[in-house]
Tab-separated table of C-alpha atoms and ligand atoms in Angstrom:
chain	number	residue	atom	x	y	z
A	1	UNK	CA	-30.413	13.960	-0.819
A	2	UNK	CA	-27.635	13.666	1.932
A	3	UNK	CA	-23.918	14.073	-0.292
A	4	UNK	CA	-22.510	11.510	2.449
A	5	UNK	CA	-21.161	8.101	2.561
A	6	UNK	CA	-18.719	5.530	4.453
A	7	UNK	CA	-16.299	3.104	3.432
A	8	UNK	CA	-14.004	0.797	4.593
A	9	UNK	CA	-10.673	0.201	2.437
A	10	UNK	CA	-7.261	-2.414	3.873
A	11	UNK	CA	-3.516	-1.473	3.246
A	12	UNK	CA	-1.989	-3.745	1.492
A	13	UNK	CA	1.546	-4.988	1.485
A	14	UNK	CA	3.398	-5.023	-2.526
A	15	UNK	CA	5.145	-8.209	-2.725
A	16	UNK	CA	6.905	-6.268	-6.318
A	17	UNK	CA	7.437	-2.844	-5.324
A	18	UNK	CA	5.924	0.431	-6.931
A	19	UNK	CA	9.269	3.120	-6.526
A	20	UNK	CA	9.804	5.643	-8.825
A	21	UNK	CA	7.021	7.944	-11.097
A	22	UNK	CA	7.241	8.451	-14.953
A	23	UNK	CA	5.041	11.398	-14.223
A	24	UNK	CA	4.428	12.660	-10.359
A	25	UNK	CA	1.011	14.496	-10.927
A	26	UNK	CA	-0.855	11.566	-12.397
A	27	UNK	CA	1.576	9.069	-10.264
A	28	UNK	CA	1.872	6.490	-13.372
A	29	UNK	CA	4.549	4.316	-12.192
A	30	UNK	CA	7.596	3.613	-13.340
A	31	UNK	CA	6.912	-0.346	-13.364
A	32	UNK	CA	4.106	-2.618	-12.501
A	33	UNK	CA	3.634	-4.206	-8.968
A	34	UNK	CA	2.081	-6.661	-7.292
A	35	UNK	CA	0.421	-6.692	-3.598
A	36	UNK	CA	-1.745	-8.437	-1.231
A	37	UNK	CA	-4.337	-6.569	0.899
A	38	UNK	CA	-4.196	-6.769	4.260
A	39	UNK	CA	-7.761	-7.743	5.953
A	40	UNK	CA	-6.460	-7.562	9.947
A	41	UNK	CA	-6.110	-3.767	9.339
A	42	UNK	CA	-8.443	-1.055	7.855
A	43	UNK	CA	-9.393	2.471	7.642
A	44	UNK	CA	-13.401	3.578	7.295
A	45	UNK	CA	-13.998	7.020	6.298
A	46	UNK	CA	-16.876	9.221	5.812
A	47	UNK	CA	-17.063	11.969	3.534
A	48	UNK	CA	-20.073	14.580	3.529
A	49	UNK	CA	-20.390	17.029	0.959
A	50	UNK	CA	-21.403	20.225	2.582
A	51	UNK	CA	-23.066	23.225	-0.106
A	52	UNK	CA	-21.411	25.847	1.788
A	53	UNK	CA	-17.416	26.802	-0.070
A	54	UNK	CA	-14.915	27.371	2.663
A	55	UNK	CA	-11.613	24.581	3.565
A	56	UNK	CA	-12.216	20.976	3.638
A	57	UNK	CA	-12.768	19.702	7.233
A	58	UNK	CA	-10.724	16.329	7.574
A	59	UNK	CA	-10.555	14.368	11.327
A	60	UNK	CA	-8.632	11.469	11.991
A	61	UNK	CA	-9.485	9.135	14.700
A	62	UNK	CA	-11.741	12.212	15.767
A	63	UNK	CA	-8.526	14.639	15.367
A	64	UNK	CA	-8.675	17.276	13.137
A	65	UNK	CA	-6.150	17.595	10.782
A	66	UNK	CA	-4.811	20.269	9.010
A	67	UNK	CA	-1.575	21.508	6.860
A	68	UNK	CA	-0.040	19.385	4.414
A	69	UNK	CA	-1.961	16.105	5.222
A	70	UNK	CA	-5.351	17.982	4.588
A	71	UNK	CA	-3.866	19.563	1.819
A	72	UNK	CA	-3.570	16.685	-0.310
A	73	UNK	CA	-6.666	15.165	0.855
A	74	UNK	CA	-8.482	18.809	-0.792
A	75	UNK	CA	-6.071	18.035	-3.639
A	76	UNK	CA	-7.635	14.684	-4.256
A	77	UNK	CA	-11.263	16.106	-3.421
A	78	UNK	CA	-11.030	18.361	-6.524
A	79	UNK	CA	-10.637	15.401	-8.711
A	80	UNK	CA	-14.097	14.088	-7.032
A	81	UNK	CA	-15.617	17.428	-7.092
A	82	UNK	CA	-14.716	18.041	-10.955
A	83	UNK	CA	-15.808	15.056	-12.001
A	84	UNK	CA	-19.174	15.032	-10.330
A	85	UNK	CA	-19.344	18.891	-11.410
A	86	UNK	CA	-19.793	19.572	-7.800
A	87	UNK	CA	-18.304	23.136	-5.805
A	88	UNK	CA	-19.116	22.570	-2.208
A	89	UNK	CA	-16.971	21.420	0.689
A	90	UNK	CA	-16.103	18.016	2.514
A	91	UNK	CA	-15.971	17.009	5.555
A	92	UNK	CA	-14.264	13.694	5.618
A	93	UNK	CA	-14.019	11.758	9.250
A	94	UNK	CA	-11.169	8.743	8.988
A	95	UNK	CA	-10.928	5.987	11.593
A	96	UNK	CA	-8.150	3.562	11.411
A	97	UNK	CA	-5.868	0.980	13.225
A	98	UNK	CA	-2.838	1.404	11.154
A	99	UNK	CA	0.079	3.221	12.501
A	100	UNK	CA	1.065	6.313	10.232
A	101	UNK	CA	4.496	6.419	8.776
A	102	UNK	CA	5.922	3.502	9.649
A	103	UNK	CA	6.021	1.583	6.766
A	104	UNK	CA	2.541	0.046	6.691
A	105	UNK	CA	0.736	1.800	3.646
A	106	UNK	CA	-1.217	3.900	5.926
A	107	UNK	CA	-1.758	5.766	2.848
A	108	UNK	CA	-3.272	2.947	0.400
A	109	UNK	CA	-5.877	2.468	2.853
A	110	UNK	CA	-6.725	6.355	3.296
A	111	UNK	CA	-7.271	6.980	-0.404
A	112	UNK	CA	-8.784	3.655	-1.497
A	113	UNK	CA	-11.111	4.205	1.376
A	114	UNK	CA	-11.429	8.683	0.406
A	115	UNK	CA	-12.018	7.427	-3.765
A	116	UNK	CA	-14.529	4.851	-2.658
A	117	UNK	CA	-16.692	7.387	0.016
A	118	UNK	CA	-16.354	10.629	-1.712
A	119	UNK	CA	-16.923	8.959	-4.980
A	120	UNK	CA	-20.200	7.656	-4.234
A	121	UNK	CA	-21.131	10.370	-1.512
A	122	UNK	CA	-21.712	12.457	-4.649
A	123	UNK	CA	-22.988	9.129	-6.713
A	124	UNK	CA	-20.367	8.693	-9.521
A	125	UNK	CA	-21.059	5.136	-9.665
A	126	UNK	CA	-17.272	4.015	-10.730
A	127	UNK	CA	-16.406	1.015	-11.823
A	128	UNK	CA	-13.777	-1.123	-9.851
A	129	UNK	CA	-11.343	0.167	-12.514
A	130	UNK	CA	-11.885	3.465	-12.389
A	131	UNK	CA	-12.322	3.800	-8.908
A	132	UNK	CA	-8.779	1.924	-8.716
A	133	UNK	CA	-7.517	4.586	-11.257
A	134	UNK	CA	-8.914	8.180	-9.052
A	135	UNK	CA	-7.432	6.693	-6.082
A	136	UNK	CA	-4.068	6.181	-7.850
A	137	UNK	CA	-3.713	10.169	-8.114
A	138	UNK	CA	-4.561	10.283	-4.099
A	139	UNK	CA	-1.410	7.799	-3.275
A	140	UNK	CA	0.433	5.546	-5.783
A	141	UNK	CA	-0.253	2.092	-4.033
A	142	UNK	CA	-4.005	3.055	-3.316
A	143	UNK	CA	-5.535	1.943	-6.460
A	144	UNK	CA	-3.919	-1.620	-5.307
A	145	UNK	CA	-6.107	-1.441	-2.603
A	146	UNK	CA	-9.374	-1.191	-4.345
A	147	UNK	CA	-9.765	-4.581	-5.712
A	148	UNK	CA	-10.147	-7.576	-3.168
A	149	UNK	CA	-7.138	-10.160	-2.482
A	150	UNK	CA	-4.091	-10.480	-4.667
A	151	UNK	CA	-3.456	-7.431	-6.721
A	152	UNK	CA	-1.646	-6.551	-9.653
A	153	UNK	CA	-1.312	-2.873	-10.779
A	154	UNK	CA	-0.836	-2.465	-14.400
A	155	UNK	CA	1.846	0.548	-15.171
A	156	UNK	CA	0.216	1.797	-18.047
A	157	UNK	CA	0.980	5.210	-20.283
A	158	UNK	CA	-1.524	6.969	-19.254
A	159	UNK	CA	-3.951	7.705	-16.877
A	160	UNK	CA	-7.275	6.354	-17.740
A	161	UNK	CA	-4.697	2.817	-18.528
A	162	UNK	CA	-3.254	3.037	-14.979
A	163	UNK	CA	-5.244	0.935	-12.768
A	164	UNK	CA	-5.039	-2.426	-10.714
A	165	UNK	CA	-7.166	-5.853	-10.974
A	166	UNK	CA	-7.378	-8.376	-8.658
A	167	UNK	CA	-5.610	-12.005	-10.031
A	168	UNK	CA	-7.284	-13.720	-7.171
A	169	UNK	CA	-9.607	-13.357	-4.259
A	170	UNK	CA	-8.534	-13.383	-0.282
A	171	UNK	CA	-9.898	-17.003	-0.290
A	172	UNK	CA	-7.571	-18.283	-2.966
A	173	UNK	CA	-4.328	-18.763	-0.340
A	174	UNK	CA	-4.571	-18.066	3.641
A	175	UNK	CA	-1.061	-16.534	3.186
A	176	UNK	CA	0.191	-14.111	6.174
A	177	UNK	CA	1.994	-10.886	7.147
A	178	UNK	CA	3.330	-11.069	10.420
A	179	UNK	CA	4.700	-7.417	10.778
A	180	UNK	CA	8.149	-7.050	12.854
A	181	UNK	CA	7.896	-3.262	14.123
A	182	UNK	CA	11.426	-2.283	14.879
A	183	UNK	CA	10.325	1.414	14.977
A	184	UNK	CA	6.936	3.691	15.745
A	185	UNK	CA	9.029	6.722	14.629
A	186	UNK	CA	7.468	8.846	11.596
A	187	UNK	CA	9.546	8.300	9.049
A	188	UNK	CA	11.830	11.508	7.841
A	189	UNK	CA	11.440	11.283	3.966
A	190	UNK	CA	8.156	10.282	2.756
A	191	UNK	CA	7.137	8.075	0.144
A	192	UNK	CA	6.626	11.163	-2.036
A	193	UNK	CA	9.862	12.576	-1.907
A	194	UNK	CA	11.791	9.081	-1.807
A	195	UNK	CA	9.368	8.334	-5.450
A	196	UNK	CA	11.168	11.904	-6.707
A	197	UNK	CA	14.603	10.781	-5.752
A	198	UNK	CA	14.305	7.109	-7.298
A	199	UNK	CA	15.861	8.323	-10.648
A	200	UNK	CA	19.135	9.680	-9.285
A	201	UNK	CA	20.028	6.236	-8.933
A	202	UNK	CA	21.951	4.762	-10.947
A	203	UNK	CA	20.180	1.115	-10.033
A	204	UNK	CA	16.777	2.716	-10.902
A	205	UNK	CA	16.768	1.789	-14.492
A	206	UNK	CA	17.588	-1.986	-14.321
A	207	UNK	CA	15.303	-2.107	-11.571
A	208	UNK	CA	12.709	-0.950	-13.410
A	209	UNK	CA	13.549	-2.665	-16.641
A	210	UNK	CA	13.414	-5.991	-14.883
A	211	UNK	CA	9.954	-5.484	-12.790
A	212	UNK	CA	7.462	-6.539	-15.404
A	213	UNK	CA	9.221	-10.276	-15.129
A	214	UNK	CA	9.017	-10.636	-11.647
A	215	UNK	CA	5.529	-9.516	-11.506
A	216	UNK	CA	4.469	-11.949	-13.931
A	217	UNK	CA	6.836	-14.979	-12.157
A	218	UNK	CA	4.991	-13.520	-8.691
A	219	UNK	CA	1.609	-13.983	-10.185
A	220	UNK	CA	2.248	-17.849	-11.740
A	221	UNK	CA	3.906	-18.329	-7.863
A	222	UNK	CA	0.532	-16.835	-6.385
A	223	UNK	CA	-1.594	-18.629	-8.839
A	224	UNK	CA	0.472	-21.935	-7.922
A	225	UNK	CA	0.309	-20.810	-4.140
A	226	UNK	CA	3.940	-21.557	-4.699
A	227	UNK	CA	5.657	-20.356	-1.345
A	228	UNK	CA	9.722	-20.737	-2.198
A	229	UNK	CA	9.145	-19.405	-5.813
A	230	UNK	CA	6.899	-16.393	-3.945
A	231	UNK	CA	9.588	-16.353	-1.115
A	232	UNK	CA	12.479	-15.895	-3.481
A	233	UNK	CA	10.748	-13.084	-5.903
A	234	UNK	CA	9.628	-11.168	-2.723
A	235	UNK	CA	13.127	-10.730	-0.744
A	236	UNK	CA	14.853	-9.982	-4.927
A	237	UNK	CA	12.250	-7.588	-5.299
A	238	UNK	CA	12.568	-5.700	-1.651
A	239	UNK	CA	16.392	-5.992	-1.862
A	240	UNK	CA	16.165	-4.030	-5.389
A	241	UNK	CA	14.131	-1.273	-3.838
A	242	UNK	CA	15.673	-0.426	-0.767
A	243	UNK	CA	19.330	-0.852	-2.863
A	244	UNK	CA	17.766	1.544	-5.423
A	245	UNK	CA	16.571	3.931	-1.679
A	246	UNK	CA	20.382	3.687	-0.395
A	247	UNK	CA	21.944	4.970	-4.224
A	248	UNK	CA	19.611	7.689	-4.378
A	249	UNK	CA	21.122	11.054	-4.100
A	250	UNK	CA	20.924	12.561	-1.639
A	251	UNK	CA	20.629	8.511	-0.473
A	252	UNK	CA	17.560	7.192	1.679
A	253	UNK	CA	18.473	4.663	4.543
A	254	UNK	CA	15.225	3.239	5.609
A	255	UNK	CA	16.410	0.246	7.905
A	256	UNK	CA	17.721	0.337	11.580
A	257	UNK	CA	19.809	-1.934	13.112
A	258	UNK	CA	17.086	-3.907	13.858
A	259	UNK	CA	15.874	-4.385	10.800
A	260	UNK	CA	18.563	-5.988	9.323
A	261	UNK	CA	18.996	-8.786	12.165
A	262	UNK	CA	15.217	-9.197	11.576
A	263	UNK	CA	16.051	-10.138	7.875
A	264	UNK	CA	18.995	-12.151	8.731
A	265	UNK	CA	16.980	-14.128	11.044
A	266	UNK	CA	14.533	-15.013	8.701
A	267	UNK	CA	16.762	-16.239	5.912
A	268	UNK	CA	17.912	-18.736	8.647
A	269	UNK	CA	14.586	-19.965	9.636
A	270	UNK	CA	13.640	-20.485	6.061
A	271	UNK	CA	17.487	-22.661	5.734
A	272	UNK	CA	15.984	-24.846	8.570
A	273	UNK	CA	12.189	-24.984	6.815
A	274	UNK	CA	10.009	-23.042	8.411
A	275	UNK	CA	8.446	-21.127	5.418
A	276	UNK	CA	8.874	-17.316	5.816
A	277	UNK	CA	10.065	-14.824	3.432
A	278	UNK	CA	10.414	-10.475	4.425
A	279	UNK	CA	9.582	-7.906	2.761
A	280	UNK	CA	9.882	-4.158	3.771
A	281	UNK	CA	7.778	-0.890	2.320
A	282	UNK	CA	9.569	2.557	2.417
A	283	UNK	CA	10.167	1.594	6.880
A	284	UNK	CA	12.431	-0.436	8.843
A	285	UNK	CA	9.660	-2.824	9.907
A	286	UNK	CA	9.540	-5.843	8.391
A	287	UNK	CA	7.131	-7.658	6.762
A	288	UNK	CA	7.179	-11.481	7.538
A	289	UNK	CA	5.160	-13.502	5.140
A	290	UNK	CA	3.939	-17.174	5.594
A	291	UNK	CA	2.024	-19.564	4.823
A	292	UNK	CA	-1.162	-20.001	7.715
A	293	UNK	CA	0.449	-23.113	9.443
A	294	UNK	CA	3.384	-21.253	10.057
A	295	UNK	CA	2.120	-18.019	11.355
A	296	UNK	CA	1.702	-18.517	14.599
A	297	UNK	CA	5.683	-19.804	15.080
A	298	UNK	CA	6.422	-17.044	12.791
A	299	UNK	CA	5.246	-14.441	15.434
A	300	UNK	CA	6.775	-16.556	18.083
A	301	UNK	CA	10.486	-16.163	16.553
A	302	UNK	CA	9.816	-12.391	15.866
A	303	UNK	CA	8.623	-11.405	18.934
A	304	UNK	CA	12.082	-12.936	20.412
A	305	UNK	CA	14.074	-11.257	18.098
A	306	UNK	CA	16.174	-8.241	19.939
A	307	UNK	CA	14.812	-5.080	19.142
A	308	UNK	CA	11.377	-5.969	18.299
A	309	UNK	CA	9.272	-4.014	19.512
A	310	UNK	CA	5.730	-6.062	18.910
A	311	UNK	CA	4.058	-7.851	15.823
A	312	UNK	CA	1.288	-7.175	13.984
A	313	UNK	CA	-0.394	-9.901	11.789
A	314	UNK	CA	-3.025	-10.032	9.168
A	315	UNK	CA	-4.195	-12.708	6.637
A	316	UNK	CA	-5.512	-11.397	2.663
A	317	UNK	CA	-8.503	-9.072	2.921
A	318	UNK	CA	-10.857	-7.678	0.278
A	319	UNK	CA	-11.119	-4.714	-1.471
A	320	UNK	CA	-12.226	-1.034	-0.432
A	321	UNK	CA	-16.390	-1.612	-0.434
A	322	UNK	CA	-19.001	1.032	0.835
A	323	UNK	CA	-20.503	0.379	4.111
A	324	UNK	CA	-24.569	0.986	4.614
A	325	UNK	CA	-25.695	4.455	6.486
A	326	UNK	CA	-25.518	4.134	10.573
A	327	UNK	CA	-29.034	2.351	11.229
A	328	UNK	CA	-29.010	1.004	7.668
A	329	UNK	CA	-29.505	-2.516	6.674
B	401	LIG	O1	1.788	4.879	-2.628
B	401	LIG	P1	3.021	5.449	-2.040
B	401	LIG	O2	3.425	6.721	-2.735
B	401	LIG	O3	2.940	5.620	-0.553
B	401	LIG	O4	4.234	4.468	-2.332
B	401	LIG	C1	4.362	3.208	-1.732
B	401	LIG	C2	5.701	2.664	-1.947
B	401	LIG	C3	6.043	1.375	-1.228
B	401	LIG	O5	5.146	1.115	-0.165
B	401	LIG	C4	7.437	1.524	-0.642
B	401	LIG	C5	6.066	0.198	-2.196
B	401	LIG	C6	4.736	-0.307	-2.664
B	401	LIG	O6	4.661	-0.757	-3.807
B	401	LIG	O7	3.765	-0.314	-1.871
């Protein structure tokens, strides 16, 4: 039997942010979130299980890859390989259209699409659950990325209780992310390190204490496909984080210049109606959400904005699904 499978797994864009472990291994949160996955973008990876031992093989758009990234892809391999009772190596060959490190969840897509191939490459047959819960320990905001649509990830205490759900599917509300790139830079501090640092600030803990509310007001506003009640939970909630990024010590300045004429901008156009509220992940490029009508006037403004250097946009996608063998049905 060939160990091998593809699958196909969306970023997705938190509309309550995930910042900040209560414990790093397992990456159990510090507060629920909420997100939206991102169907104009995706990653498809294919993982085969090899008998031979020997260093995990992993290419990226036909690269190969190797020091820390592969690293932590091994890392999350041994949870697959211990749970399946299996010793041999992977070989695990990503395609994707997302930009790494810039703010776009590169890594949600990466590990909901690595839980979903390796998982059933060596036929664990997860649930949705737990396949939401082993991608959690590849990258936080991963296991938000397994289930389709509008996503809520429940903090939990412990690992097996970790684990997102989907409140409703992609069809529910054609809402949109127009994403304002400001920068294609790598970012300097990763999400990893910037999670570590959340507790030295002193904004941390009301943050946190305060998350579970907005989550629950941002999934009545979804379930309402209420745009200002959405709009104003979305730029609270980003403001929080990236105040909570700037306190840290040694502090964490995400935004250029850029970005913050970007969000300035789009306050105004929501003063004169057009519907459009930002968000930003741990980047200076903003995300622009909006209802369909408005997306493509949405773009329009961004695009003009100085500093801009393009836009991305995508509507809600579905969740991280296997794809059949090449020359399958
Ligand atoms: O999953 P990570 O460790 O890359 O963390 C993602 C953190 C943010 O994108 C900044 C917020 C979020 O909830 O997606």
């Amino acid at each position: 039997m060939a160990r091998r499978a593809t699958a196909l797994a969306h970023p997705n864009i938190a509309f309550v942010k995930y910042w900040g472990n209560r414990d790093e291994r397992l990456r159990l949160p510090a507060n629920p979130s909420f997100s939206m996955n991102l169907g104009g973008l995706r990653t498809i990876t294919t993982v085969t299980f090899q008998e031979a031992e020997g260093p995990d093989l992993l290419f990226v758009n036909g690269v190969p890859v190797e020091g820390p990234a592969r690293e932590r892809v091994s890392a999350f391999l041994d949870h697959v390989r211990r749970m399946a009772g299996f010793r041999g190596r992977a070989v695990v060959e990503s395609i994707t259209d997302i930009p790494p490190g810039v703010g776009l969840a590169s890594s949600a897509a990466a590990f909901a699409a690595l839980a979903a191939a390796a998982s059933a490459a060596l036929d664990l047959r997860l649930s949705e659950r737990d396949l939401s819960t082993l991608a959690r320990l590849g990258s936080g905001s991963a296991c938000r990325s397994v289930p389709p649509g509008f996503v809520e990830w429940v903090a939990g205490e412990r690992h097996e209780d970790s684990y997102a759900y989907s409140v409703a599917p992609p069809e529910h509300w054609d809402l949109w992310d127009v994403i304002a790139v400001v920068s294609e830079q790598h970012k300097a501090v990763g999400s990893s390190e910037g999670h570590r640092r959340a507790a030295t600030s002193p904004l941390h803990g009301p943050r946190v204490a305060t998350a579970p509310e907005r989550v629950s007001r941002c999934r009545e506003a979804v379930l309402r496909r209420d745009f200002e009640a959405l709009a104003e939970i979305v730029e609270t909630d980003a403001i929080w984080m990236h105040a909570v990024m700037m306190t840290s010590r040694p502090p964490l300045f995400y935004w250029e210049p850029a970005t913050l004429i970007v969000l300035q901008a789009a306050r105004r156009w929501r003063e004169e109606g057009l519907p459009v509220a930002f968000t930003l992940d741990a980047g200076p490029n903003v995300h622009l959400l909006c209802p369909a009508e408005a997306v493509e006037e949405v773009a329009r403004r961004a695009q003009g904005v100085p500093g801009v250097l393009r836009v991305l946009r995508s509507g809600p996608g579905g969740g991280a699904r296997i794809l059949p063998p090449e020359g399958g049905p």
